[in-house]
């Protein structure tokens, strides 16, 4: 018997026997020592974090610098999303499409039942009722995650609305997504022998499985981020994208911001960039140009649905940020550095000797000595990185100094413009505006970006990442493109304007030409100028481009010729791009692929003309 006030029977059990039955089934399958229904209280957070510190999973940071904050070091083999172990288990493989790994759902279920059998032996099984989006909101959805990782519980407490308030709202008949997670490291083996726990239990055999027809998630073997916090990528993107297709809305890998111009005109932008390509940074932008204000609503995921007035409304389904730490510093993202003043879980960053955290880019001068993310002694002379490139901070959104007062509004905000962007060292200009919704969908569908450390695999390789959703669309990508076309038809005149942006053009030495970060406000100023109808654009085959003198470059010490180079159409590069896009479109099933996108490609090719 434990001395702690844990609950082994569901509170409010009577309200939803369906949840209680599922929890019982899973407990019978995974055979944990005890079952704890998470309530979401501060006392629970204190208890869990204390237990994890005692166990070695968390290191308490010096409260003088970072109150109520912790560092976790993962297993070096469990540091990012595992895309090659992520599966869409639709009945028909064509419904998963050419961009997803598919497994037969009945075979996968058998395999998973074996993996999960006794997988929690010796551990505590936590039940986390949660809501994505404000509880009870029209655009929100419920889920219940079961996990044997207290780190996941604490992270879900920061990232979602969870606990008693969510459970109470999931009345019988209310849809909820079952999301099962185990680190896959039982503490008691088949012979009944008990093992010591490790600081970061996981299993080298990882499975991140989604059942789109029954809207279920089964995740095994990883304790990290998108693999384990199932409300985020697994639910809010992969499963939600399927719901959105079926129900006429959109689940997107997008930040949401409110921009106020010096004339006090208010606009809302949503932007899709691939993982580690600048969403969190843009969401917290501190504009350098006078009179502009940017407020944060979301930094990673947007759920969007046409409202009663026919305009597209968006909510951020999350309650916190799971942000990339390296590169986040006072000069690049001062807002994020203020957000993480305390109450933050850091994962895979360096520990300073004074008990605070550090990572590359946090300060210009590294500490003389630190402990690196893997727990080794580190000095600037070590020649290695102190923080893992995918080291993260997890923090509640309401700590963000620029969070919008009404970011919690269940009705969301009306989206005026959608931005698409990626890491493109060449070809794609700083900004261009789609002539039509269809050309905007073409921009989204043809997005490509250099790979980053946010997923395992090689870094810096250019790959197609349509709508920044390549790893996150829970169904056939060609159907997803068609869904975007259909949403545009439904929105008609109310459809948001669409822009393509690229902060990542490089010079001959591989240096970024555009200063980026806070200076991206200048591009936003141009976009707002277009929305207001104040600024002109040069019509080109790839959309409307800024006139050089209308882009505000005041106070930037920049090579003007270089800037002209990145805002212009590079016809030679685009002819190559168009040919490459034709090959790419050829990888999709012709019968599912929207004709509108083929027409856009034909038009682009024709307008670019021959060499
Ligand atoms: P996920 O949270 O993984 O979906 O990624 P994200 O899109 O939120 O990426 P984030 O904003 O955390 O940025 C990731 C990396 O891009 C960091 O290393 C940043 O320093 C870098 N970055 C962000 N914005 C800019 C920019 O405007 N210019 C340049 N050069 N780098 C940027
Ligand atoms: Mn993301
Ligand atoms: Mn982010």
mmCIF file of C-alpha atoms in Angstrom, residues 179 225 439:
data_model
loop_
_atom_site.group_PDB
_atom_site.id
_atom_site.type_symbol
_atom_site.label_atom_id
_atom_site.label_comp_id
_atom_site.label_asym_id
_atom_site.label_seq_id
_atom_site.Cartn_x
_atom_site.Cartn_y
_atom_site.Cartn_z
ATOM 1 C CA UNK A 179 -5.127 6.777 -26.533
ATOM 2 C CA UNK A 225 7.292 14.083 -27.227
ATOM 3 C CA UNK A 439 -2.877 28.292 -56.314
#
